[in-house]
GROMACS .gro file of C-alpha atoms in nm:
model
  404
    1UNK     CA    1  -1.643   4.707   7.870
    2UNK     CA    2  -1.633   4.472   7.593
    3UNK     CA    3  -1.742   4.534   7.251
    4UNK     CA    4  -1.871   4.296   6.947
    5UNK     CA    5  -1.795   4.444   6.610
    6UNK     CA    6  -1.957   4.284   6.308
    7UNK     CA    7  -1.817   4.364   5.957
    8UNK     CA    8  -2.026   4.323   5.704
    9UNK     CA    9  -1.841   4.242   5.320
   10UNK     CA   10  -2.072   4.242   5.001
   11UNK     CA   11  -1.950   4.083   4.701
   12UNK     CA   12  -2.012   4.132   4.365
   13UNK     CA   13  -1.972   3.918   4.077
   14UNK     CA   14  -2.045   3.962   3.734
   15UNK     CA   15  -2.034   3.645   3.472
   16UNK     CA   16  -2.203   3.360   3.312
   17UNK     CA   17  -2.320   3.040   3.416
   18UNK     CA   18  -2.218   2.708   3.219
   19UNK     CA   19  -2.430   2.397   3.274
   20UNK     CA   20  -2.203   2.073   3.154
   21UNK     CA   21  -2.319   1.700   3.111
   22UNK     CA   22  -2.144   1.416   3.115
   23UNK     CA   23  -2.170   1.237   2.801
   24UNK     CA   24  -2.027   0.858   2.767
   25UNK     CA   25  -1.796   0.792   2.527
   26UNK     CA   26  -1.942   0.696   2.190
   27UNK     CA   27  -1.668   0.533   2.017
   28UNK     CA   28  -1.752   0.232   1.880
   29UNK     CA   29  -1.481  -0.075   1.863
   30UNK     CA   30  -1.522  -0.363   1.653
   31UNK     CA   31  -1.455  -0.745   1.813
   32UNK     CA   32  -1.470  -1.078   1.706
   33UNK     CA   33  -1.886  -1.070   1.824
   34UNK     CA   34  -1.964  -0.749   1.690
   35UNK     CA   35  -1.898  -0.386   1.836
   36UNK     CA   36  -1.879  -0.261   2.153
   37UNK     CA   37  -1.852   0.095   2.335
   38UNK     CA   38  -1.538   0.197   2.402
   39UNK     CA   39  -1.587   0.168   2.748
   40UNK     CA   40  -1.703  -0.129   2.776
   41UNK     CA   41  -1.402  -0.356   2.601
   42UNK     CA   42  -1.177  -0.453   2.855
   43UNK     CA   43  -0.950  -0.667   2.613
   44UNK     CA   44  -0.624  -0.497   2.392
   45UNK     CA   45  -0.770  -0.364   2.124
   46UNK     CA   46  -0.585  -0.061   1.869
   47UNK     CA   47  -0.835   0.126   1.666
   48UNK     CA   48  -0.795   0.348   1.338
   49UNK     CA   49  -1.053   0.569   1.231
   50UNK     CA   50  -1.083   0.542   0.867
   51UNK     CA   51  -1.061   0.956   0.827
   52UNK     CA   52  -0.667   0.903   0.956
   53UNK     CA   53  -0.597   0.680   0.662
   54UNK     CA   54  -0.688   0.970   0.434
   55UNK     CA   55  -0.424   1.188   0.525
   56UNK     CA   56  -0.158   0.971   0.389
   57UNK     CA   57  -0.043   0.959   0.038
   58UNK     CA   58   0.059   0.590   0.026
   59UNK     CA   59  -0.198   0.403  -0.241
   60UNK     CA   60  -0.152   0.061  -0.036
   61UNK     CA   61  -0.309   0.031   0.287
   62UNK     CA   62  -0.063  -0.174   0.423
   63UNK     CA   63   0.162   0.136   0.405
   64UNK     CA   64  -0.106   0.381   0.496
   65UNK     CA   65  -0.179   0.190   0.888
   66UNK     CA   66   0.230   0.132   0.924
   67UNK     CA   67   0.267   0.343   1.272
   68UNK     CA   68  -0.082   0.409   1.358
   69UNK     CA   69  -0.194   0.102   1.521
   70UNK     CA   70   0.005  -0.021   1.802
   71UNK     CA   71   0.178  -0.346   1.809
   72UNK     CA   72   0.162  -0.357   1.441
   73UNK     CA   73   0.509  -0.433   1.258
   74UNK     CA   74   0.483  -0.392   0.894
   75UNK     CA   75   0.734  -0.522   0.674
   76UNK     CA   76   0.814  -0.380   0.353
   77UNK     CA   77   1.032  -0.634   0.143
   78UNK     CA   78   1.080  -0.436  -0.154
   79UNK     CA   79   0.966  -0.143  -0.376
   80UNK     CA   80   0.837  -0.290  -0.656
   81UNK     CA   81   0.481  -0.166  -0.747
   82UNK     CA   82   0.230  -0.409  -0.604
   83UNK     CA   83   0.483  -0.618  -0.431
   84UNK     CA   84   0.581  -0.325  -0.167
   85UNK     CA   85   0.314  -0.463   0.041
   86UNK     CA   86   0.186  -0.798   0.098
   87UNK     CA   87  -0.040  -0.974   0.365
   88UNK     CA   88   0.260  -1.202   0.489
   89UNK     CA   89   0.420  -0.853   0.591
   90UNK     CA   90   0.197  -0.762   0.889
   91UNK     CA   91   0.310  -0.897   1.221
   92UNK     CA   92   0.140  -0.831   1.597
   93UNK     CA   93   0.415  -0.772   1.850
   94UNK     CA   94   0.685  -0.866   1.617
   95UNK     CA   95   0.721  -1.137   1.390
   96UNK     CA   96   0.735  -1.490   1.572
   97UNK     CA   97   0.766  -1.765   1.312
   98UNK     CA   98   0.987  -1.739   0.970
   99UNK     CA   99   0.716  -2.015   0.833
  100UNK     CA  100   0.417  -1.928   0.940
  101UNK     CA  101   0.338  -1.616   1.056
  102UNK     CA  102   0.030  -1.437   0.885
  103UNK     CA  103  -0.248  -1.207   1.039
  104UNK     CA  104  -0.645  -1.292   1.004
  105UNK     CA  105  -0.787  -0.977   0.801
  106UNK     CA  106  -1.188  -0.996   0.819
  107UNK     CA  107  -1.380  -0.752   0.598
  108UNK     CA  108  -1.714  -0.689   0.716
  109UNK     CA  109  -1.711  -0.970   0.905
  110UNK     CA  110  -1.533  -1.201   0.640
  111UNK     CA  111  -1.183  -1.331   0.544
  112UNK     CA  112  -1.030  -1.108   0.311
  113UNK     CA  113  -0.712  -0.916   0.235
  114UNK     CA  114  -0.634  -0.559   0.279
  115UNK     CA  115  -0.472  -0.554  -0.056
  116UNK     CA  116  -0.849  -0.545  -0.206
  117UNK     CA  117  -0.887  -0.229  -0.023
  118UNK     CA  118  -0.826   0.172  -0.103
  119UNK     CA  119  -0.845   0.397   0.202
  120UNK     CA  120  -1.143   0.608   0.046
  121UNK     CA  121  -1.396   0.338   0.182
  122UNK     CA  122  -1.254   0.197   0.520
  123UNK     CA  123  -1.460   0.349   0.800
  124UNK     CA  124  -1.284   0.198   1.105
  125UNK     CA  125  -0.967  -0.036   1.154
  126UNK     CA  126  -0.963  -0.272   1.484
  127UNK     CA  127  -0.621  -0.472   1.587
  128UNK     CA  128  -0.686  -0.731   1.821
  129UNK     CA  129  -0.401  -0.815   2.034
  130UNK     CA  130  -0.441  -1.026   2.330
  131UNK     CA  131  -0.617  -1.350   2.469
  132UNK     CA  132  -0.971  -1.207   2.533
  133UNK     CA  133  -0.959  -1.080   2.242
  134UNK     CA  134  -0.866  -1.359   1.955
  135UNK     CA  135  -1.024  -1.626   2.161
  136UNK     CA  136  -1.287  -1.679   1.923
  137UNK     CA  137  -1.054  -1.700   1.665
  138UNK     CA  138  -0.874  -2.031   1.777
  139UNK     CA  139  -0.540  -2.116   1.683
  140UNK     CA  140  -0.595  -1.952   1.359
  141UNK     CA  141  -0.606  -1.594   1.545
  142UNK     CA  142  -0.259  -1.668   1.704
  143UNK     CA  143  -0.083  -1.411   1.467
  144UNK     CA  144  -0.342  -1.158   1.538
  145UNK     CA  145  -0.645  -1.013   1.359
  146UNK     CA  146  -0.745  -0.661   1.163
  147UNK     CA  147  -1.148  -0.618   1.163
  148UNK     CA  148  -1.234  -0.374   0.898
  149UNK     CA  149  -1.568  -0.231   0.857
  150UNK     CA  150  -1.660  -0.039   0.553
  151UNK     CA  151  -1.827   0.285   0.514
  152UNK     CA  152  -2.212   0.259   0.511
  153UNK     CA  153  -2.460   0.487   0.438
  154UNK     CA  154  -2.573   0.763   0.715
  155UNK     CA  155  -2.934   0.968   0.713
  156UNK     CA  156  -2.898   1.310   0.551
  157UNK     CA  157  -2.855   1.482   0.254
  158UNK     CA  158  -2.694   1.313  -0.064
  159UNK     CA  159  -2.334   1.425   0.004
  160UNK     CA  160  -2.058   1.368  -0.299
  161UNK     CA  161  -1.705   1.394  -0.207
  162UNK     CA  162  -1.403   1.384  -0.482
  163UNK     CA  163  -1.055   1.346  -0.405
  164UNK     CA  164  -0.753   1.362  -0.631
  165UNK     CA  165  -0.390   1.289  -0.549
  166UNK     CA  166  -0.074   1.324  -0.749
  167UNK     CA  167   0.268   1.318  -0.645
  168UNK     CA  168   0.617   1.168  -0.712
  169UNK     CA  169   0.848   0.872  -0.558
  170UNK     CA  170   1.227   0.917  -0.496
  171UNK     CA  171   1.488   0.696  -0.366
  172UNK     CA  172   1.600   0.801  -0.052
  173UNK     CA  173   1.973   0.660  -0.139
  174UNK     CA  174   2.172   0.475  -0.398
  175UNK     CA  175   2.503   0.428  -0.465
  176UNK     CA  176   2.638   0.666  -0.830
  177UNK     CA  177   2.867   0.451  -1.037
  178UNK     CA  178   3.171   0.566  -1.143
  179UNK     CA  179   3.316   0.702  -1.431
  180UNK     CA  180   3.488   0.489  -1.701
  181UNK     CA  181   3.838   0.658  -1.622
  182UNK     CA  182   3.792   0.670  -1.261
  183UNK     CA  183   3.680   0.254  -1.296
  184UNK     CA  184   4.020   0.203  -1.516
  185UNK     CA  185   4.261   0.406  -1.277
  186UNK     CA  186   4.123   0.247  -0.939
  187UNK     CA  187   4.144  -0.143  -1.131
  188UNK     CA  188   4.523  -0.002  -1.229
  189UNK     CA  189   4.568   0.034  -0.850
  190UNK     CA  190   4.414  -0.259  -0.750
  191UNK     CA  191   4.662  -0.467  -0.988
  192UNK     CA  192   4.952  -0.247  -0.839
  193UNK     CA  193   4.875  -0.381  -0.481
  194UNK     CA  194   4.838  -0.759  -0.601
  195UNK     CA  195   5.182  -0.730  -0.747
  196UNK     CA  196   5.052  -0.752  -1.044
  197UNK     CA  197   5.095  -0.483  -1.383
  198UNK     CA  198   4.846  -0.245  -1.401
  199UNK     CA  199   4.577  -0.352  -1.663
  200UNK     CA  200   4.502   0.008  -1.861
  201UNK     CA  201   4.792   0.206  -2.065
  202UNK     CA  202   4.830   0.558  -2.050
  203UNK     CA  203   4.674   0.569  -2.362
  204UNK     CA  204   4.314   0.407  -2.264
  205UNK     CA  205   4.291   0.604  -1.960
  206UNK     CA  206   4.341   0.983  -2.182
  207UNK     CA  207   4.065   0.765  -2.412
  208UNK     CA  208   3.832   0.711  -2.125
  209UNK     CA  209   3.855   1.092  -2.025
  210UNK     CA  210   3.825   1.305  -2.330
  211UNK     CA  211   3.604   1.039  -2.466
  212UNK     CA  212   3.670   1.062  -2.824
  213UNK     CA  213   3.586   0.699  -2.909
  214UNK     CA  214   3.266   0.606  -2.734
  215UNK     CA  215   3.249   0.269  -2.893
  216UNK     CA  216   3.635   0.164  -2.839
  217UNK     CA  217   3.628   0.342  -2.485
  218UNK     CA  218   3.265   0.320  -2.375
  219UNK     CA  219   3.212   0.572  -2.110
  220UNK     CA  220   2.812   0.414  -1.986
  221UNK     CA  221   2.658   0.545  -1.686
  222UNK     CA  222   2.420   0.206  -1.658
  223UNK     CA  223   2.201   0.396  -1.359
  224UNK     CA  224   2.158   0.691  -1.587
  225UNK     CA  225   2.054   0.480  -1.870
  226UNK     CA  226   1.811   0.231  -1.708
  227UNK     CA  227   1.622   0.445  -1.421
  228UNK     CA  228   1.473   0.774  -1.409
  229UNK     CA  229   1.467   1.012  -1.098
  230UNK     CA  230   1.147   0.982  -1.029
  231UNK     CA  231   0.819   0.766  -1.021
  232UNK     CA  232   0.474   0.888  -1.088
  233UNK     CA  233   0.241   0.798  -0.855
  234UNK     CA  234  -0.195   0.917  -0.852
  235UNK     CA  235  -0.546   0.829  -0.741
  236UNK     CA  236  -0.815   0.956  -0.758
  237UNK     CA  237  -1.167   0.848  -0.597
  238UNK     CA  238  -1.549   0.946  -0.601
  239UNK     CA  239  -1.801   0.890  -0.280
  240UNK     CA  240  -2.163   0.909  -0.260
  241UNK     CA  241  -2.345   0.876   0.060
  242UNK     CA  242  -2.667   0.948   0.217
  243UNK     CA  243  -2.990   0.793   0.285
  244UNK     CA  244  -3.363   0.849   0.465
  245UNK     CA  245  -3.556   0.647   0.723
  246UNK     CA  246  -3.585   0.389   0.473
  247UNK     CA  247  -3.266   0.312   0.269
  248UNK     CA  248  -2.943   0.441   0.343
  249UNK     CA  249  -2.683   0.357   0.085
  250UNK     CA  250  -2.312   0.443   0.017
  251UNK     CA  251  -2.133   0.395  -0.320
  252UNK     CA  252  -1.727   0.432  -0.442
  253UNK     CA  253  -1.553   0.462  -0.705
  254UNK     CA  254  -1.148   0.483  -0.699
  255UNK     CA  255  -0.859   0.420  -0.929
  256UNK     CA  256  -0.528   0.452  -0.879
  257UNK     CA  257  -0.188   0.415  -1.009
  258UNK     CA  258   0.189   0.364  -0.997
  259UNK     CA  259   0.485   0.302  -1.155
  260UNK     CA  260   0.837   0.194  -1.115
  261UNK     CA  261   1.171   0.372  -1.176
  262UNK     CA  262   1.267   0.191  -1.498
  263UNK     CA  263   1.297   0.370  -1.777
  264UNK     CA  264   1.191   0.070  -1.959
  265UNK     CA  265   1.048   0.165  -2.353
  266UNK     CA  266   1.174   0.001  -2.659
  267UNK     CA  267   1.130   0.324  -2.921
  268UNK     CA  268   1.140   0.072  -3.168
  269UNK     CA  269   0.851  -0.127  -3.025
  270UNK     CA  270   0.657   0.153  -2.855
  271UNK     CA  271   0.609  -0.120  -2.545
  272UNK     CA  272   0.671  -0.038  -2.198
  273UNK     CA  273   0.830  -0.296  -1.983
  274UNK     CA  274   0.851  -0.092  -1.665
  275UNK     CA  275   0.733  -0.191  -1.367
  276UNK     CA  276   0.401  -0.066  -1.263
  277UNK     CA  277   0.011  -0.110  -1.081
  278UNK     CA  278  -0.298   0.017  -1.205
  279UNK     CA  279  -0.616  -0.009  -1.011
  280UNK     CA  280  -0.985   0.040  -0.985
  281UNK     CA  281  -1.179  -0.012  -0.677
  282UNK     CA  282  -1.574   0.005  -0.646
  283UNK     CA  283  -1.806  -0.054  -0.388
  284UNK     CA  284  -2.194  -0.048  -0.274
  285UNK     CA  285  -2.325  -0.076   0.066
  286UNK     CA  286  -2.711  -0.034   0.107
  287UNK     CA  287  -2.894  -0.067   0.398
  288UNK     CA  288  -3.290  -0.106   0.378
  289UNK     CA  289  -3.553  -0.111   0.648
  290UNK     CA  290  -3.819  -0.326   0.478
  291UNK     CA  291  -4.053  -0.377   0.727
  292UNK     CA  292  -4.110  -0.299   1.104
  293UNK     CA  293  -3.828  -0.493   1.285
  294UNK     CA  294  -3.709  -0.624   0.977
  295UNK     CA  295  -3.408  -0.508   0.824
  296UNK     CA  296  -3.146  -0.617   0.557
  297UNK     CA  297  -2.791  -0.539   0.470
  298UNK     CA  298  -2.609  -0.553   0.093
  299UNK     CA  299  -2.217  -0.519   0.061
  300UNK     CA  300  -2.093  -0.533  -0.259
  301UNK     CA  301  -1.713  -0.441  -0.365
  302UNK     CA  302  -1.421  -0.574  -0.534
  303UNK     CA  303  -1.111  -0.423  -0.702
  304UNK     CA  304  -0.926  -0.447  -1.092
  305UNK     CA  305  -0.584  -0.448  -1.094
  306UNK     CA  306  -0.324  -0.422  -1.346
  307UNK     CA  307   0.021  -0.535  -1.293
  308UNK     CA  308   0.351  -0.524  -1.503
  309UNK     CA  309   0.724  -0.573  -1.509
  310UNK     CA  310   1.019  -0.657  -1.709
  311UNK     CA  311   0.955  -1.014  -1.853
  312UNK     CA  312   1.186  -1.279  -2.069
  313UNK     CA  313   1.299  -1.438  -1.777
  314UNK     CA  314   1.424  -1.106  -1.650
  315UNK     CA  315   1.351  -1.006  -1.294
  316UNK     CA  316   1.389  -0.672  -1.096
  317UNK     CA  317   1.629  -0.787  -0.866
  318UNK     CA  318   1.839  -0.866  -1.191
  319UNK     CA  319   1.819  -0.587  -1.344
  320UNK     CA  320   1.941  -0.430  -1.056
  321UNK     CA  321   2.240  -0.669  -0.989
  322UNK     CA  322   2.338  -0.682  -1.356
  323UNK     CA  323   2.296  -0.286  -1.367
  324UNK     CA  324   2.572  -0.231  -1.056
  325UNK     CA  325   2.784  -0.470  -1.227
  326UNK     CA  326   2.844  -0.376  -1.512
  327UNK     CA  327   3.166  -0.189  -1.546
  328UNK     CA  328   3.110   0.131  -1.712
  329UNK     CA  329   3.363   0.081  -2.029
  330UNK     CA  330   3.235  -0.293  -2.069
  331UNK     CA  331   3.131  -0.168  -2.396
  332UNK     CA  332   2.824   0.079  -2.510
  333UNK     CA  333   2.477   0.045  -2.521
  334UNK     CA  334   2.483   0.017  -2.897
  335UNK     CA  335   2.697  -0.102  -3.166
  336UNK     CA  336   2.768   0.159  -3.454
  337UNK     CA  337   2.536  -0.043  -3.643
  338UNK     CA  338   2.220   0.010  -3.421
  339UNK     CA  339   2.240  -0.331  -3.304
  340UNK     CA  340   2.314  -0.398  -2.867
  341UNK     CA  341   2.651  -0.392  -2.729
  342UNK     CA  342   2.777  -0.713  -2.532
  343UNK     CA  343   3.059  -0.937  -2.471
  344UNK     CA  344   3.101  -1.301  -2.402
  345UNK     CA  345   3.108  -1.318  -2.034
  346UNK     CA  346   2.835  -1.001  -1.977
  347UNK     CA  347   2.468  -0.914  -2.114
  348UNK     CA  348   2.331  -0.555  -2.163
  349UNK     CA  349   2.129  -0.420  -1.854
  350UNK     CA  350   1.948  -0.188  -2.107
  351UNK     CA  351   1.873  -0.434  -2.362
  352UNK     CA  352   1.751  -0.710  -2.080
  353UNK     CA  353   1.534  -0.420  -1.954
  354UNK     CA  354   1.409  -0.298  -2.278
  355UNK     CA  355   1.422  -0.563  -2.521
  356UNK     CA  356   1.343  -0.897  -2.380
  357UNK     CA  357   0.990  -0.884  -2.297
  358UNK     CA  358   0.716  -0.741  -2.083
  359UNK     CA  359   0.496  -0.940  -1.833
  360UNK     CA  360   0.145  -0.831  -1.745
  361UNK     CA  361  -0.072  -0.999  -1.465
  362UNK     CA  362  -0.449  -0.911  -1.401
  363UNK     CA  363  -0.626  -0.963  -1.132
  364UNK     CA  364  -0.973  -0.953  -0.990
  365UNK     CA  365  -1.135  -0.989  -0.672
  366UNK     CA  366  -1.501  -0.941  -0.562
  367UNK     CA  367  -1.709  -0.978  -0.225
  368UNK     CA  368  -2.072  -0.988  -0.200
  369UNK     CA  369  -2.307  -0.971   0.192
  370UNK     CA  370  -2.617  -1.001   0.235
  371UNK     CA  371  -2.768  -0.998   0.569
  372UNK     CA  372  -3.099  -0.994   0.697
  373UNK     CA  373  -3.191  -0.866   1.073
  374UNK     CA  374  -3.513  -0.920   1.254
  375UNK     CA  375  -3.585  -0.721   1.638
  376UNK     CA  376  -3.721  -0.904   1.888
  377UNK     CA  377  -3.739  -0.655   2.117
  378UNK     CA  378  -4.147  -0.757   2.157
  379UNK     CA  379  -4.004  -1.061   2.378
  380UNK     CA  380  -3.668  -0.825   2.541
  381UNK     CA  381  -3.511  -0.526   2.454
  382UNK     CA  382  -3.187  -0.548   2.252
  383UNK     CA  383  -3.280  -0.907   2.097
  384UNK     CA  384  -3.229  -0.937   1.739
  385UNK     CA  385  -3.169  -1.234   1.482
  386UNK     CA  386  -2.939  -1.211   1.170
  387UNK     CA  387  -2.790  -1.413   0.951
  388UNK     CA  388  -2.516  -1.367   0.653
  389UNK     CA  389  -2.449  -1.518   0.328
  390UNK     CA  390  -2.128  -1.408   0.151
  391UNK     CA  391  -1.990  -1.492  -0.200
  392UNK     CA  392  -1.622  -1.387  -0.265
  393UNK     CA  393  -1.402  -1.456  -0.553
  394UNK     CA  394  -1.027  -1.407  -0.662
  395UNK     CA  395  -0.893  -1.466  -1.046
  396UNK     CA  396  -0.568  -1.399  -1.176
  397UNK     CA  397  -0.476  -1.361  -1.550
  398UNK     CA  398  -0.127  -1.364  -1.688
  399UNK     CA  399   0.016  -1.265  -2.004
  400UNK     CA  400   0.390  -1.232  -2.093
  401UNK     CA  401   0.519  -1.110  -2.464
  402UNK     CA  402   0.907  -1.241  -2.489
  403UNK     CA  403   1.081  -1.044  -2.781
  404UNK     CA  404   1.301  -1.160  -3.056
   0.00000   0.00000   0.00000
């Protein structure tokens, strides 16, 4: 006889429930016609959020972007304050013409540098790359282009944010000069395997090492005497931002400063002639709904800068040159008299740096938009009209004091 058996298995569970949504990505990018969705851009486009730029410590923003936006080559030509970073140093995908090859920057929808700029008030950074993408901008957009938008104000509570930053520069190598007796015995050896008779007695080389005579037997470290360790570097910056139904508005203020390894102070003048940047950065962004549909836009900022170096005709690069080339028992910084220490064929790397001048340069740039938008969503949804006017202006002021 056959037999059905049923089994009968109860389960019991005990947990919670989670109910998720999908959510589309709210990213927005910025492109040459405005901004789009994430999603939606189908062209190469690198973004930055501004909050990245932040974490760095670097006072240019040429600096601060270097390795955060792909396909963007920066090159740094040198160290000097100011000069570390210039517009003709960005490059998309490499550099591709030793004449020509700089990038479109647009702030806000206009031409303008990111050397006006301090991190503190750049809400996004775009990088557009390919075809698509710079097709609007003609041949002019060939290099590439960086769309910056500012920050703006959001609805909410007044919020007030302060940030300060201090901190030092090194050199991550350079080369330590010799001694005086070290100099004379390798030039001895030198001569030896030439043929020729060594150039320093006995006697000089025991007068280089005990140095008992350091104004017949100079013994001048010219590195020591010119540069210090370390450069100062701070900034410092104040944000206020908020805004209703009505006016939203965000404000900055930001100054900043560094300077340059020179040592670079006459005592006798009380003048600096080190190399160095000093800068103040403001801006204003209001946004007012003035009527029902109608709507209008005000960006306002600019930047102060203060810039100086060694001057009398002396240049960085110089100094440098004439400072590794010096031998070390040329002869001493000073004569017993007080006056500097030279000889026919060589000049005094700490009297060119200290005593020949100082050259200042200030400079001043400002942009002002306006823009007013009117909805027309009463004929389709989504249709607006706008229109921009923009006033921007760069001066430069230079001063140089050449001493006696």
């Amino acid at each position: 006889m056959n037999k059905r058996i049923y089994t009968l298995i109860a389960v019991a569970f005990v947990g919670t429930a989670s109910t998720f949504a999908a959510e589309p990505d709210s990213t927005m990018v910025n492109i040459a016609y405005g901004s789009e969705p994430e999603w939606r851009v189908t062209s190469s486009v690198a973004t930055l959020d501004g909050d990245e730029l932040l974490r760095t410590t670097s006072p240019s923003v040429g600096n601060a972007i270097a390795g955060k936006l792909p396909g963007l080559t920066l090159f740094q030509w040198g160290g000097q304050p100011r000069y570390d970073f210039g517009i003709s140093s960005l490059a998309m995908r490499g550099k591709t013409s030793y004449t020509s090859g700089n990038m479109l920057v647009f702030v806000d929808g206009f031409e303008s540098s990111l050397d006006n700029l301090t991190a503190a008030e750049i809400e996004s950074i775009s990088l557009l790359k390919d075809a698509s993408a710079l097709a609007l901008y003609g041949a002019r957009g060939a290099n590439g282009v960086i769309l910056v938008t500012t920050r703006r104000g959001i609805e909410g509570k007044p919020a007030i944010k302060v940030r300060l930053q201090t901190g030092i520069q090194t050199m991550i190598s350079s080369a330590d000069p010799v001694d005086s007796y070290t100099y004379a015995t390798l030039y001895n050896q030198a001569c030896v395997n030439d043929g020729l008779a060594p150039e320093y007695s006995e006697y000089v080389l025991e007068a280089y090492k005990d140095g008992t005579d350091p104004y017949l037997y100079p013994n001048v470290n010219w590195k020591k005497e010119m540069l210090r360790p370390v450069a100062p570097l701070s900034s410092a910056d104040v944000t206020f931002r908020g805004g209703n139904k009505i006016v939203k508005y965000f404000a900055l203020l930001s100054a900043a400063g560094t300077s340059g390894y020179f040592k670079g102070t006459d005592p006798k003048k009380n003048e600096s002639s080190n190399a160095g940047y000093n800068t103040v950065n403001f801006r204003s962004n209001i946004d007012l709904n003035l009527a029902r549909g109608l709507s209008a836009a005000f960006t306002f900022g600019g930047r102060i800068g203060i810039m100086s170096f060694p001057g009398g005709g002396v240049t960085t690069s110089g100094l440098f040159k004439s400072m590794y080339s010096t031998p070390p028992n040329a002869f001493p910084v000073h004569n017993p008299d007080g006056s500097w220490g030279g000889n026919s064929t060589q000049t005094n790397p700490v009297g060119d740096l200290t005593a020949k001048g100082a050259y200042k340069e200030n400079n001043r740039s400002m942009q002002l938009v306006f823009t007013p938008r009117y909805d027309l969503d009463f004929i389709t949804d989504g249709l607006s009209v706008s229109a921009s006017v923009a006033y921007g202006s760069q001066m430069a002021e230079t001063s140089e004091k050449k001493r006696d």
